mmCIF file of N, CA and C in Angstrom:
data_model
loop_
_atom_site.group_PDB
_atom_site.id
_atom_site.type_symbol
_atom_site.label_atom_id
_atom_site.label_comp_id
_atom_site.label_asym_id
_atom_site.label_seq_id
_atom_site.Cartn_x
_atom_site.Cartn_y
_atom_site.Cartn_z
ATOM 1 N N MET A 1 0.844 -1.182 0.000
ATOM 2 C CA MET A 1 0.002 0.001 0.000
ATOM 3 C C MET A 1 0.889 1.250 0.000
ATOM 4 N N ASP A 2 0.574 2.188 -0.848
ATOM 5 C CA ASP A 2 1.354 3.420 -0.994
ATOM 6 C C ASP A 2 1.056 4.361 0.165
ATOM 7 N N ARG A 3 2.065 4.626 0.983
ATOM 8 C CA ARG A 3 1.890 5.498 2.135
ATOM 9 C C ARG A 3 2.408 6.919 1.882
ATOM 10 N N SER A 4 2.922 7.168 0.676
ATOM 11 C CA SER A 4 3.445 8.503 0.394
ATOM 12 C C SER A 4 2.294 9.512 0.306
ATOM 13 N N PRO A 5 2.555 10.764 0.709
ATOM 14 C CA PRO A 5 1.512 11.784 0.652
ATOM 15 C C PRO A 5 1.049 12.014 -0.799
ATOM 16 N N PHE A 6 -0.214 12.355 -0.949
ATOM 17 C CA PHE A 6 -0.784 12.621 -2.273
ATOM 18 C C PHE A 6 -1.726 13.811 -2.186
ATOM 19 N N THR A 7 -2.120 14.316 -3.347
ATOM 20 C CA THR A 7 -3.103 15.403 -3.404
ATOM 21 C C THR A 7 -4.481 14.777 -3.536
ATOM 22 N N ALA A 8 -5.282 14.938 -2.494
ATOM 23 C CA ALA A 8 -6.643 14.391 -2.490
ATOM 24 C C ALA A 8 -7.575 15.348 -3.234
ATOM 25 N N LEU A 9 -8.562 14.764 -3.901
ATOM 26 C CA LEU A 9 -9.589 15.555 -4.575
ATOM 27 C C LEU A 9 -10.919 15.288 -3.891
ATOM 28 N N VAL A 10 -11.484 16.311 -3.292
ATOM 29 C CA VAL A 10 -12.796 16.212 -2.657
ATOM 30 C C VAL A 10 -13.760 16.926 -3.595
ATOM 31 N N ALA A 11 -14.597 16.143 -4.286
ATOM 32 C CA ALA A 11 -15.533 16.713 -5.253
ATOM 33 C C ALA A 11 -16.946 16.571 -4.736
ATOM 34 N N GLY A 12 -17.814 17.444 -5.183
ATOM 35 C CA GLY A 12 -19.203 17.377 -4.792
ATOM 36 C C GLY A 12 -20.028 18.296 -5.635
ATOM 37 N N ALA A 13 -21.287 18.429 -5.275
ATOM 38 C CA ALA A 13 -22.204 19.302 -5.990
ATOM 39 C C ALA A 13 -23.165 19.920 -5.006
ATOM 40 N N SER A 14 -23.557 21.150 -5.301
ATOM 41 C CA SER A 14 -24.550 21.831 -4.461
ATOM 42 C C SER A 14 -25.557 22.508 -5.385
ATOM 43 N N PRO A 15 -26.786 22.679 -4.900
ATOM 44 C CA PRO A 15 -27.784 23.359 -5.743
ATOM 45 C C PRO A 15 -27.308 24.760 -6.098
ATOM 46 N N VAL A 16 -27.599 25.193 -7.300
ATOM 47 C CA VAL A 16 -27.246 26.546 -7.731
ATOM 48 C C VAL A 16 -28.286 27.489 -7.145
ATOM 49 N N THR A 17 -27.814 28.447 -6.366
ATOM 50 C CA THR A 17 -28.734 29.383 -5.711
ATOM 51 C C THR A 17 -28.893 30.675 -6.491
ATOM 52 N N ASP A 18 -27.969 30.975 -7.408
ATOM 53 C CA ASP A 18 -28.057 32.173 -8.223
ATOM 54 C C ASP A 18 -28.748 31.827 -9.531
ATOM 55 N N PRO A 19 -30.007 32.253 -9.725
ATOM 56 C CA PRO A 19 -30.753 31.867 -10.921
ATOM 57 C C PRO A 19 -30.085 32.291 -12.216
ATOM 58 N N GLY A 20 -29.253 33.316 -12.203
ATOM 59 C CA GLY A 20 -28.572 33.751 -13.404
ATOM 60 C C GLY A 20 -27.401 32.875 -13.791
ATOM 61 N N ALA A 21 -27.029 31.937 -12.916
ATOM 62 C CA ALA A 21 -25.847 31.110 -13.149
ATOM 63 C C ALA A 21 -26.190 29.699 -13.592
ATOM 64 N N LYS A 22 -27.413 29.470 -14.027
ATOM 65 C CA LYS A 22 -27.829 28.099 -14.358
ATOM 66 C C LYS A 22 -27.523 27.697 -15.807
ATOM 67 N N THR A 23 -26.693 28.426 -16.496
ATOM 68 C CA THR A 23 -26.339 28.090 -17.863
ATOM 69 C C THR A 23 -25.470 26.838 -17.854
ATOM 70 N N GLU A 24 -25.858 25.826 -18.643
ATOM 71 C CA GLU A 24 -25.093 24.581 -18.693
ATOM 72 C C GLU A 24 -23.644 24.871 -19.041
ATOM 73 N N GLY A 25 -22.738 24.276 -18.265
ATOM 74 C CA GLY A 25 -21.318 24.453 -18.500
ATOM 75 C C GLY A 25 -20.787 25.785 -18.017
ATOM 76 N N GLY A 26 -21.660 26.645 -17.497
ATOM 77 C CA GLY A 26 -21.235 27.939 -17.005
ATOM 78 C C GLY A 26 -20.610 27.832 -15.611
ATOM 79 N N GLU A 27 -20.030 28.918 -15.165
ATOM 80 C CA GLU A 27 -19.430 28.931 -13.833
ATOM 81 C C GLU A 27 -20.505 29.176 -12.782
ATOM 82 N N CYS A 28 -20.231 28.679 -11.582
ATOM 83 C CA CYS A 28 -21.127 28.876 -10.453
ATOM 84 C C CYS A 28 -20.275 28.925 -9.194
ATOM 85 N N THR A 29 -20.891 29.299 -8.092
ATOM 86 C CA THR A 29 -20.192 29.359 -6.808
ATOM 87 C C THR A 29 -20.769 28.283 -5.892
ATOM 88 N N PRO A 30 -19.945 27.321 -5.442
ATOM 89 C CA PRO A 30 -20.441 26.289 -4.516
ATOM 90 C C PRO A 30 -20.983 26.938 -3.232
ATOM 91 N N ASN A 31 -22.008 26.314 -2.643
ATOM 92 C CA ASN A 31 -22.629 26.859 -1.442
ATOM 93 C C ASN A 31 -21.655 27.052 -0.287
ATOM 94 N N LEU A 32 -20.631 26.194 -0.189
ATOM 95 C CA LEU A 32 -19.695 26.291 0.924
ATOM 96 C C LEU A 32 -18.332 26.845 0.478
ATOM 97 N N ALA A 33 -18.315 27.625 -0.592
ATOM 98 C CA ALA A 33 -17.070 28.211 -1.093
ATOM 99 C C ALA A 33 -16.347 28.950 0.016
ATOM 100 N N GLY A 34 -15.040 28.720 0.119
ATOM 101 C CA GLY A 34 -14.221 29.400 1.116
ATOM 102 C C GLY A 34 -14.226 28.749 2.483
ATOM 103 N N GLU A 35 -15.042 27.721 2.690
ATOM 104 C CA GLU A 35 -15.077 27.013 3.977
ATOM 105 C C GLU A 35 -13.927 26.007 4.065
ATOM 106 N N ALA A 36 -13.558 25.642 5.263
ATOM 107 C CA ALA A 36 -12.481 24.675 5.482
ATOM 108 C C ALA A 36 -12.938 23.258 5.108
ATOM 109 N N VAL A 37 -12.039 22.533 4.457
ATOM 110 C CA VAL A 37 -12.226 21.110 4.168
ATOM 111 C C VAL A 37 -11.130 20.417 4.952
ATOM 112 N N VAL A 38 -11.522 19.555 5.900
ATOM 113 C CA VAL A 38 -10.550 18.880 6.759
ATOM 114 C C VAL A 38 -10.670 17.375 6.548
ATOM 115 N N ILE A 39 -9.517 16.728 6.415
ATOM 116 C CA ILE A 39 -9.489 15.274 6.271
ATOM 117 C C ILE A 39 -8.814 14.699 7.514
ATOM 118 N N TYR A 40 -9.532 13.782 8.144
ATOM 119 C CA TYR A 40 -9.066 13.110 9.360
ATOM 120 C C TYR A 40 -8.754 11.639 9.050
ATOM 121 N N ASP A 41 -8.110 10.979 10.013
ATOM 122 C CA ASP A 41 -7.923 9.541 9.896
ATOM 123 C C ASP A 41 -9.271 8.842 10.025
ATOM 124 N N ALA A 42 -9.294 7.522 9.888
ATOM 125 C CA ALA A 42 -10.546 6.766 9.889
ATOM 126 C C ALA A 42 -11.329 6.920 11.187
ATOM 127 N N SER A 43 -10.650 7.210 12.304
ATOM 128 C CA SER A 43 -11.345 7.387 13.578
ATOM 129 C C SER A 43 -12.024 8.756 13.660
ATOM 130 N N GLY A 44 -11.571 9.688 12.837
ATOM 131 C CA GLY A 44 -12.115 11.047 12.884
ATOM 132 C C GLY A 44 -11.485 11.889 13.973
ATOM 133 N N LYS A 45 -10.431 11.401 14.601
ATOM 134 C CA LYS A 45 -9.820 12.112 15.726
ATOM 135 C C LYS A 45 -8.522 12.842 15.356
ATOM 136 N N SER A 46 -7.760 12.308 14.403
ATOM 137 C CA SER A 46 -6.485 12.928 14.045
ATOM 138 C C SER A 46 -6.584 13.647 12.704
ATOM 139 N N LYS A 47 -6.363 14.962 12.731
ATOM 140 C CA LYS A 47 -6.392 15.766 11.500
ATOM 141 C C LYS A 47 -5.142 15.437 10.693
ATOM 142 N N LEU A 48 -5.351 15.105 9.395
ATOM 143 C CA LEU A 48 -4.235 14.735 8.529
ATOM 144 C C LEU A 48 -3.880 15.813 7.511
ATOM 145 N N ALA A 49 -4.883 16.520 7.003
ATOM 146 C CA ALA A 49 -4.654 17.573 5.996
ATOM 147 C C ALA A 49 -5.884 18.446 5.910
ATOM 148 N N SER A 50 -5.707 19.636 5.362
ATOM 149 C CA SER A 50 -6.867 20.521 5.188
ATOM 150 C C SER A 50 -6.659 21.435 3.996
ATOM 151 N N GLY A 51 -7.742 22.034 3.567
ATOM 152 C CA GLY A 51 -7.706 22.972 2.454
ATOM 153 C C GLY A 51 -8.926 23.869 2.542
ATOM 154 N N ILE A 52 -9.138 24.652 1.510
ATOM 155 C CA ILE A 52 -10.272 25.575 1.442
ATOM 156 C C ILE A 52 -11.160 25.173 0.273
ATOM 157 N N GLU A 53 -12.461 25.084 0.533
ATOM 158 C CA GLU A 53 -13.442 24.724 -0.505
ATOM 159 C C GLU A 53 -13.281 25.649 -1.712
ATOM 160 N N SER A 54 -13.306 25.051 -2.881
ATOM 161 C CA SER A 54 -13.183 25.790 -4.134
ATOM 162 C C SER A 54 -14.234 26.906 -4.205
ATOM 163 N N SER A 55 -13.865 28.030 -4.814
ATOM 164 C CA SER A 55 -14.807 29.152 -4.947
ATOM 165 C C SER A 55 -15.448 29.181 -6.335
ATOM 166 N N ILE A 56 -14.982 28.306 -7.228
ATOM 167 C CA ILE A 56 -15.545 28.273 -8.583
ATOM 168 C C ILE A 56 -15.934 26.858 -8.926
ATOM 169 N N GLY A 57 -17.146 26.708 -9.450
ATOM 170 C CA GLY A 57 -17.625 25.416 -9.891
ATOM 171 C C GLY A 57 -18.172 25.513 -11.307
ATOM 172 N N GLU A 58 -18.732 24.399 -11.752
ATOM 173 C CA GLU A 58 -19.275 24.299 -13.104
ATOM 174 C C GLU A 58 -20.707 23.797 -13.029
ATOM 175 N N VAL A 59 -21.618 24.440 -13.725
ATOM 176 C CA VAL A 59 -23.012 24.005 -13.759
ATOM 177 C C VAL A 59 -23.094 22.720 -14.582
ATOM 178 N N LEU A 60 -23.619 21.662 -13.993
ATOM 179 C CA LEU A 60 -23.715 20.381 -14.684
ATOM 180 C C LEU A 60 -24.830 20.397 -15.725
ATOM 181 N N PRO A 61 -24.558 19.816 -16.907
ATOM 182 C CA PRO A 61 -25.565 19.799 -17.976
ATOM 183 C C PRO A 61 -26.693 18.805 -17.724
ATOM 184 N N SER A 62 -27.697 18.833 -18.559
ATOM 185 C CA SER A 62 -28.892 17.979 -18.397
ATOM 186 C C SER A 62 -28.580 16.493 -18.408
ATOM 187 N N SER A 63 -27.461 16.073 -18.970
ATOM 188 C CA SER A 63 -27.094 14.644 -19.019
ATOM 189 C C SER A 63 -26.720 14.111 -17.639
ATOM 190 N N TYR A 64 -26.696 14.959 -16.607
ATOM 191 C CA TYR A 64 -26.337 14.530 -15.250
ATOM 192 C C TYR A 64 -27.555 14.188 -14.394
ATOM 193 N N GLY A 65 -28.681 13.960 -15.017
ATOM 194 C CA GLY A 65 -29.875 13.470 -14.317
ATOM 195 C C GLY A 65 -30.259 14.322 -13.135
ATOM 196 N N ASP A 66 -30.294 13.688 -11.950
ATOM 197 C CA ASP A 66 -30.725 14.385 -10.733
ATOM 198 C C ASP A 66 -29.871 15.613 -10.406
ATOM 199 N N PHE A 67 -28.630 15.628 -10.878
ATOM 200 C CA PHE A 67 -27.731 16.727 -10.564
ATOM 201 C C PHE A 67 -27.633 17.761 -11.682
ATOM 202 N N ALA A 68 -28.453 17.638 -12.713
ATOM 203 C CA ALA A 68 -28.459 18.638 -13.800
ATOM 204 C C ALA A 68 -28.784 20.000 -13.204
ATOM 205 N N GLY A 69 -27.986 20.997 -13.579
ATOM 206 C CA GLY A 69 -28.198 22.352 -13.077
ATOM 207 C C GLY A 69 -27.542 22.619 -11.733
ATOM 208 N N TRP A 70 -26.914 21.585 -11.137
ATOM 209 C CA TRP A 70 -26.211 21.761 -9.866
ATOM 210 C C TRP A 70 -24.797 22.287 -10.138
ATOM 211 N N CYS A 71 -24.173 22.836 -9.101
ATOM 212 C CA CYS A 71 -22.821 23.361 -9.173
ATOM 213 C C CYS A 71 -21.830 22.271 -8.752
ATOM 214 N N PHE A 72 -21.049 21.759 -9.705
ATOM 215 C CA PHE A 72 -20.020 20.746 -9.416
ATOM 216 C C PHE A 72 -18.712 21.475 -9.109
ATOM 217 N N TYR A 73 -17.998 20.987 -8.104
ATOM 218 C CA TYR A 73 -16.734 21.595 -7.716
ATOM 219 C C TYR A 73 -15.763 20.517 -7.248
ATOM 220 N N ALA A 74 -14.487 20.843 -7.255
ATOM 221 C CA ALA A 74 -13.479 19.928 -6.733
ATOM 222 C C ALA A 74 -12.452 20.748 -5.953
ATOM 223 N N THR A 75 -12.136 20.273 -4.767
ATOM 224 C CA THR A 75 -11.157 20.938 -3.907
ATOM 225 C C THR A 75 -9.937 20.040 -3.789
ATOM 226 N N ARG A 76 -8.769 20.586 -4.094
ATOM 227 C CA ARG A 76 -7.517 19.835 -3.999
ATOM 228 C C ARG A 76 -6.897 20.060 -2.628
ATOM 229 N N ILE A 77 -6.530 18.952 -1.976
ATOM 230 C CA ILE A 77 -5.912 19.043 -0.652
ATOM 231 C C ILE A 77 -4.558 18.320 -0.732
ATOM 232 N N LYS A 78 -3.514 19.101 -0.657
ATOM 233 C CA LYS A 78 -2.155 18.560 -0.807
ATOM 234 C C LYS A 78 -1.666 17.940 0.490
ATOM 235 N N GLY A 79 -0.793 16.930 0.335
ATOM 236 C CA GLY A 79 -0.077 16.373 1.476
ATOM 237 C C GLY A 79 -0.850 15.380 2.338
ATOM 238 N N LEU A 80 -1.900 14.779 1.810
ATOM 239 C CA LEU A 80 -2.636 13.788 2.609
ATOM 240 C C LEU A 80 -1.832 12.486 2.652
ATOM 241 N N PRO A 81 -1.515 11.982 3.856
ATOM 242 C CA PRO A 81 -0.762 10.736 3.946
ATOM 243 C C PRO A 81 -1.552 9.572 3.332
ATOM 244 N N GLY A 82 -0.886 8.800 2.494
ATOM 245 C CA GLY A 82 -1.527 7.666 1.860
ATOM 246 C C GLY A 82 -1.531 6.444 2.760
ATOM 247 N N GLY A 83 -2.242 5.421 2.337
ATOM 248 C CA GLY A 83 -2.217 4.138 3.018
ATOM 249 C C GLY A 83 -3.205 3.992 4.153
ATOM 250 N N GLU A 84 -4.079 4.948 4.357
ATOM 251 C CA GLU A 84 -5.053 4.855 5.449
ATOM 252 C C GLU A 84 -6.242 3.969 5.088
ATOM 253 N N GLY A 85 -6.548 3.877 3.791
ATOM 254 C CA GLY A 85 -7.695 3.073 3.368
ATOM 255 C C GLY A 85 -8.981 3.877 3.366
ATOM 256 N N THR A 86 -9.387 4.370 4.537
ATOM 257 C CA THR A 86 -10.548 5.252 4.626
ATOM 258 C C THR A 86 -10.178 6.478 5.456
ATOM 259 N N TYR A 87 -10.904 7.532 5.189
ATOM 260 C CA TYR A 87 -10.695 8.813 5.863
ATOM 261 C C TYR A 87 -12.047 9.374 6.250
ATOM 262 N N LYS A 88 -12.031 10.333 7.135
ATOM 263 C CA LYS A 88 -13.234 11.102 7.459
ATOM 264 C C LYS A 88 -13.009 12.495 6.900
ATOM 265 N N VAL A 89 -14.010 13.015 6.161
ATOM 266 C CA VAL A 89 -13.911 14.330 5.562
ATOM 267 C C VAL A 89 -15.003 15.209 6.158
ATOM 268 N N GLN A 90 -14.625 16.447 6.465
ATOM 269 C CA GLN A 90 -15.567 17.423 7.020
ATOM 270 C C GLN A 90 -15.445 18.718 6.226
ATOM 271 N N VAL A 91 -16.575 19.240 5.777
ATOM 272 C CA VAL A 91 -16.588 20.490 5.012
ATOM 273 C C VAL A 91 -17.376 21.529 5.796
ATOM 274 N N GLY A 92 -16.750 22.671 6.033
ATOM 275 C CA GLY A 92 -17.436 23.794 6.681
ATOM 276 C C GLY A 92 -17.945 23.475 8.065
ATOM 277 N N GLY A 93 -17.285 22.584 8.790
ATOM 278 C CA GLY A 93 -17.693 22.262 10.149
ATOM 279 C C GLY A 93 -18.908 21.330 10.218
ATOM 280 N N GLY A 94 -19.319 20.781 9.065
ATOM 281 C CA GLY A 94 -20.489 19.882 9.049
ATOM 282 C C GLY A 94 -20.144 18.489 9.538
ATOM 283 N N ASN A 95 -20.993 17.546 9.178
ATOM 284 C CA ASN A 95 -20.817 16.162 9.607
ATOM 285 C C ASN A 95 -19.577 15.534 9.001
ATOM 286 N N LEU A 96 -18.980 14.602 9.745
ATOM 287 C CA LEU A 96 -17.866 13.817 9.216
ATOM 288 C C LEU A 96 -18.433 12.759 8.290
ATOM 289 N N VAL A 97 -17.839 12.621 7.111
ATOM 290 C CA VAL A 97 -18.276 11.667 6.113
ATOM 291 C C VAL A 97 -17.124 10.721 5.818
ATOM 292 N N THR A 98 -17.397 9.409 5.802
ATOM 293 C CA THR A 98 -16.365 8.420 5.498
ATOM 294 C C THR A 98 -16.157 8.351 3.991
ATOM 295 N N VAL A 99 -14.897 8.462 3.577
ATOM 296 C CA VAL A 99 -14.543 8.416 2.141
ATOM 297 C C VAL A 99 -13.376 7.446 1.963
ATOM 298 N N GLU A 100 -13.493 6.615 0.954
ATOM 299 C CA GLU A 100 -12.423 5.669 0.625
ATOM 300 C C GLU A 100 -11.239 6.405 -0.018
ATOM 301 N N GLU A 101 -10.039 5.947 0.299
ATOM 302 C CA GLU A 101 -8.836 6.539 -0.282
ATOM 303 C C GLU A 101 -8.887 6.484 -1.810
ATOM 304 N N GLU A 102 -9.360 5.378 -2.326
ATOM 305 C CA GLU A 102 -9.455 5.215 -3.779
ATOM 306 C C GLU A 102 -10.263 6.349 -4.401
ATOM 307 N N HIS A 103 -11.339 6.759 -3.731
ATOM 308 C CA HIS A 103 -12.182 7.853 -4.239
ATOM 309 C C HIS A 103 -11.410 9.187 -4.213
ATOM 310 N N LEU A 104 -10.657 9.444 -3.151
ATOM 311 C CA LEU A 104 -9.909 10.680 -3.036
ATOM 312 C C LEU A 104 -8.785 10.770 -4.056
ATOM 313 N N ARG A 105 -8.354 9.616 -4.565
ATOM 314 C CA ARG A 105 -7.281 9.588 -5.568
ATOM 315 C C ARG A 105 -7.818 9.663 -7.008
ATOM 316 N N GLN A 106 -9.122 9.574 -7.202
ATOM 317 C CA GLN A 106 -9.701 9.608 -8.553
ATOM 318 C C GLN A 106 -9.524 10.990 -9.180
ATOM 319 N N PRO A 107 -9.239 11.031 -10.494
ATOM 320 C CA PRO A 107 -9.156 12.323 -11.181
ATOM 321 C C PRO A 107 -10.510 13.038 -11.160
ATOM 322 N N VAL A 108 -10.478 14.355 -11.314
ATOM 323 C CA VAL A 108 -11.698 15.163 -11.294
ATOM 324 C C VAL A 108 -12.710 14.666 -12.321
ATOM 325 N N ASP A 109 -12.256 14.372 -13.544
ATOM 326 C CA ASP A 109 -13.176 13.917 -14.592
ATOM 327 C C ASP A 109 -13.911 12.655 -14.185
ATOM 328 N N GLN A 110 -13.203 11.735 -13.540
ATOM 329 C CA GLN A 110 -13.814 10.482 -13.113
ATOM 330 C C GLN A 110 -14.838 10.742 -11.992
ATOM 331 N N GLN A 111 -14.515 11.628 -11.072
ATOM 332 C CA GLN A 111 -15.470 11.951 -10.017
ATOM 333 C C GLN A 111 -16.698 12.661 -10.584
ATOM 334 N N ARG A 112 -16.486 13.545 -11.561
ATOM 335 C CA ARG A 112 -17.619 14.229 -12.197
ATOM 336 C C ARG A 112 -18.515 13.205 -12.898
ATOM 337 N N GLU A 113 -17.933 12.257 -13.619
ATOM 338 C CA GLU A 113 -18.707 11.231 -14.317
ATOM 339 C C GLU A 113 -19.525 10.385 -13.344
ATOM 340 N N GLY A 114 -18.984 10.132 -12.149
ATOM 341 C CA GLY A 114 -19.707 9.369 -11.133
ATOM 342 C C GLY A 114 -21.015 10.025 -10.734
ATOM 343 N N MET A 115 -21.120 11.312 -10.920
ATOM 344 C CA MET A 115 -22.341 12.039 -10.562
ATOM 345 C C MET A 115 -23.497 11.696 -11.505
ATOM 346 N N ARG A 116 -23.178 11.256 -12.728
ATOM 347 C CA ARG A 116 -24.222 10.889 -13.686
ATOM 348 C C ARG A 116 -25.095 9.764 -13.152
ATOM 349 N N LYS A 117 -24.482 8.832 -12.403
ATOM 350 C CA LYS A 117 -25.183 7.652 -11.918
ATOM 351 C C LYS A 117 -25.801 7.850 -10.533
ATOM 352 N N THR A 118 -25.418 8.920 -9.868
ATOM 353 C CA THR A 118 -25.877 9.152 -8.502
ATOM 354 C C THR A 118 -27.297 9.698 -8.524
ATOM 355 N N LYS A 119 -28.131 9.155 -7.658
ATOM 356 C CA LYS A 119 -29.524 9.602 -7.530
ATOM 357 C C LYS A 119 -29.683 10.379 -6.223
ATOM 358 N N LEU A 120 -30.469 11.430 -6.289
ATOM 359 C CA LEU A 120 -30.812 12.155 -5.071
ATOM 360 C C LEU A 120 -31.852 11.364 -4.290
ATOM 361 N N PRO A 121 -31.747 11.349 -2.961
ATOM 362 C CA PRO A 121 -32.764 10.655 -2.171
ATOM 363 C C PRO A 121 -34.068 11.448 -2.186
ATOM 364 N N PRO A 122 -35.182 10.786 -1.846
ATOM 365 C CA PRO A 122 -36.448 11.535 -1.736
ATOM 366 C C PRO A 122 -36.295 12.645 -0.688
ATOM 367 N N ASP A 123 -37.155 13.640 -0.751
ATOM 368 C CA ASP A 123 -37.054 14.786 0.154
ATOM 369 C C ASP A 123 -37.049 14.403 1.630
ATOM 370 N N ASP A 124 -37.694 13.288 1.980
ATOM 371 C CA ASP A 124 -37.769 12.916 3.386
ATOM 372 C C ASP A 124 -36.627 11.985 3.817
ATOM 373 N N ALA A 125 -35.702 11.680 2.900
ATOM 374 C CA ALA A 125 -34.573 10.810 3.233
ATOM 375 C C ALA A 125 -33.393 11.664 3.710
ATOM 376 N N PRO A 126 -32.443 11.042 4.425
ATOM 377 C CA PRO A 126 -31.259 11.786 4.853
ATOM 378 C C PRO A 126 -30.458 12.259 3.642
ATOM 379 N N ALA A 127 -29.747 13.348 3.789
ATOM 380 C CA ALA A 127 -28.927 13.884 2.694
ATOM 381 C C ALA A 127 -27.845 12.879 2.318
ATOM 382 N N PRO A 128 -27.483 12.814 1.033
ATOM 383 C CA PRO A 128 -26.416 11.897 0.622
ATOM 384 C C PRO A 128 -25.102 12.347 1.245
ATOM 385 N N GLU A 129 -24.221 11.368 1.511
ATOM 386 C CA GLU A 129 -22.953 11.702 2.161
ATOM 387 C C GLU A 129 -21.977 12.300 1.149
ATOM 388 N N LEU A 130 -21.682 11.634 0.097
ATOM 389 C CA LEU A 130 -20.827 12.130 -0.978
ATOM 390 C C LEU A 130 -21.329 11.512 -2.251
ATOM 391 N N PRO A 131 -21.220 12.135 -3.349
ATOM 392 C CA PRO A 131 -20.463 13.313 -3.619
ATOM 393 C C PRO A 131 -21.239 14.608 -3.487
ATOM 394 N N ALA A 132 -22.488 14.548 -3.069
ATOM 395 C CA ALA A 132 -23.303 15.777 -3.034
ATOM 396 C C ALA A 132 -23.368 16.364 -1.652
ATOM 397 N N GLU A 133 -23.508 17.664 -1.598
ATOM 398 C CA GLU A 133 -23.779 18.328 -0.319
ATOM 399 C C GLU A 133 -25.059 19.100 -0.496
ATOM 400 N N GLN A 134 -25.763 19.324 0.564
ATOM 401 C CA GLN A 134 -27.019 20.054 0.443
ATOM 402 C C GLN A 134 -27.037 21.229 1.390
#
């Protein structure tokens, strides 16, 4: 298992709140832009790396199903120690979410494509953990 530090990619999507920014492929601002993104070990107790949520995203086109018209973004976090297997990720002081190392190592394009298959839960279901934030 590779234990060398790597640049993690934390990608997600948030609803577009600016009605003028809903142009497919256009730029948008993620809801938590500028907030801290912290990655902890699997226990959620030891902070391993952190970064700042991206301030620029991309409006997803209609081919993204449930996420069409949402703001997709990716935040790069340098220096995350490899070999942990799973990590806990926290954005903007919210809930800790378990994320597999394999997912954090995926290129942005691959993470964006994964959103095509992701379904939003019904309104009365808990919010999805990743890749979407609400």
